[in-house]
Every structure is written in C-alpha cells, then in structure tokens.
Short mmCIF file of N, CA and C in Angstrom, two decimals:
data_model
loop_
_atom_site.label_atom_id
_atom_site.label_comp_id
_atom_site.label_asym_id
_atom_site.label_seq_id
_atom_site.Cartn_x
_atom_site.Cartn_y
_atom_site.Cartn_z
N UNK A 135 140.53 111.10 100.31
CA UNK A 135 139.78 111.19 99.05
C UNK A 135 138.62 110.20 99.05
N UNK A 136 138.93 108.95 99.42
CA UNK A 136 137.90 107.91 99.39
C UNK A 136 136.79 108.20 100.40
N UNK A 137 137.20 108.59 101.62
CA UNK A 137 136.22 108.88 102.66
C UNK A 137 135.35 110.07 102.24
N UNK A 138 135.96 111.07 101.62
CA UNK A 138 135.23 112.25 101.17
C UNK A 138 134.24 111.86 100.09
N UNK A 139 134.67 110.97 99.19
CA UNK A 139 133.79 110.51 98.11
C UNK A 139 132.59 109.79 98.69
N UNK A 140 132.83 108.96 99.70
CA UNK A 140 131.76 108.19 100.32
C UNK A 140 130.75 109.13 100.98
N UNK A 141 131.26 110.16 101.65
CA UNK A 141 130.36 111.13 102.28
C UNK A 141 129.51 111.85 101.24
N UNK A 142 130.13 112.19 100.11
CA UNK A 142 129.41 112.86 99.04
C UNK A 142 128.29 111.98 98.52
N UNK A 143 128.60 110.69 98.30
CA UNK A 143 127.58 109.76 97.81
C UNK A 143 126.45 109.60 98.82
N UNK A 144 126.83 109.55 100.09
CA UNK A 144 125.81 109.41 101.15
C UNK A 144 124.85 110.60 101.10
N UNK A 145 125.40 111.79 100.92
CA UNK A 145 124.59 113.00 100.85
C UNK A 145 123.68 112.97 99.63
N UNK A 146 124.25 112.57 98.49
CA UNK A 146 123.47 112.52 97.24
C UNK A 146 122.33 111.52 97.37
N UNK A 147 122.62 110.34 97.91
CA UNK A 147 121.60 109.31 98.08
C UNK A 147 120.49 109.78 99.01
N UNK A 148 120.88 110.43 100.11
CA UNK A 148 119.88 110.94 101.05
C UNK A 148 118.99 111.98 100.40
N UNK A 149 119.60 112.84 99.55
CA UNK A 149 118.83 113.86 98.85
C UNK A 149 117.83 113.22 97.90
N UNK A 150 118.29 112.21 97.14
CA UNK A 150 117.42 111.52 96.19
C UNK A 150 116.26 110.85 96.92
N UNK A 151 116.56 110.21 98.05
CA UNK A 151 115.53 109.52 98.84
C UNK A 151 114.49 110.51 99.34
N UNK A 152 114.96 111.66 99.85
CA UNK A 152 114.01 112.65 100.38
C UNK A 152 113.15 113.23 99.26
N UNK A 153 113.75 113.44 98.08
CA UNK A 153 112.99 113.97 96.94
C UNK A 153 111.95 112.95 96.50
N UNK A 154 112.35 111.67 96.42
CA UNK A 154 111.42 110.61 96.02
C UNK A 154 110.29 110.49 97.04
N UNK A 155 110.64 110.55 98.31
CA UNK A 155 109.63 110.43 99.36
C UNK A 155 108.63 111.58 99.26
N UNK A 156 109.14 112.79 99.04
CA UNK A 156 108.27 113.95 98.91
C UNK A 156 107.35 113.81 97.70
N UNK A 157 107.92 113.34 96.57
CA UNK A 157 107.14 113.18 95.35
C UNK A 157 106.06 112.11 95.54
N UNK A 158 106.45 110.99 96.16
CA UNK A 158 105.49 109.91 96.39
C UNK A 158 104.39 110.36 97.34
N UNK A 159 104.75 111.12 98.36
CA UNK A 159 103.77 111.63 99.31
C UNK A 159 102.78 112.55 98.60
N UNK A 160 103.31 113.43 97.75
CA UNK A 160 102.45 114.36 97.00
C UNK A 160 101.51 113.59 96.08
N UNK A 161 102.06 112.61 95.36
CA UNK A 161 101.25 111.79 94.45
C UNK A 161 100.21 111.00 95.25
N UNK A 162 100.65 110.43 96.35
CA UNK A 162 99.75 109.62 97.17
C UNK A 162 98.58 110.43 97.72
N UNK A 163 98.86 111.64 98.18
CA UNK A 163 97.80 112.47 98.75
C UNK A 163 96.84 112.94 97.67
N UNK A 164 97.35 113.29 96.49
CA UNK A 164 96.46 113.78 95.44
C UNK A 164 95.58 112.66 94.90
N UNK A 165 96.16 111.47 94.67
CA UNK A 165 95.37 110.36 94.16
C UNK A 165 94.46 109.81 95.25
N UNK A 166 94.88 109.96 96.50
CA UNK A 166 94.10 109.44 97.63
C UNK A 166 92.92 110.34 97.98
N UNK A 167 92.98 111.61 97.56
CA UNK A 167 91.92 112.55 97.88
C UNK A 167 90.56 111.99 97.42
N UNK A 168 90.54 111.45 96.20
CA UNK A 168 89.29 110.90 95.67
C UNK A 168 89.03 109.51 96.18
N UNK A 169 90.01 108.61 96.05
CA UNK A 169 89.82 107.20 96.40
C UNK A 169 89.70 107.00 97.90
N UNK A 170 90.68 107.51 98.65
CA UNK A 170 90.67 107.32 100.10
C UNK A 170 89.61 108.19 100.76
N UNK A 171 89.24 109.27 100.12
CA UNK A 171 88.22 110.16 100.68
C UNK A 171 86.88 109.46 100.78
N UNK A 172 86.62 108.56 99.84
CA UNK A 172 85.34 107.82 99.85
C UNK A 172 85.31 106.78 100.96
N UNK A 173 86.47 106.10 101.17
CA UNK A 173 86.51 105.02 102.15
C UNK A 173 86.70 105.56 103.57
N UNK A 174 87.38 106.69 103.71
CA UNK A 174 87.71 107.20 105.03
C UNK A 174 86.51 107.84 105.73
#
C-alpha cells in the first residue's frame, strides 16, 4: 500500500512538473517574442 502510494505521488508530481514546465515555456516564448526578439 505504502509503496503504491509513493509511486502514485511520484507520478502526480512528475505530471505537475511537466505541466508547469510546458506553461512556463509557452509564457516565456510569447513574452520573449517581443523583448528577446529585439535583442536577439
């Protein structure tokens, strides 16, 4: 039971991290289009 619970949490945490990373990447690219586009 405990090991199964730990695996479930690991999966949930990995999902949250990947979703956050995707969201941050999307936000970063959209905001960077104007700002970073000028410097790049």
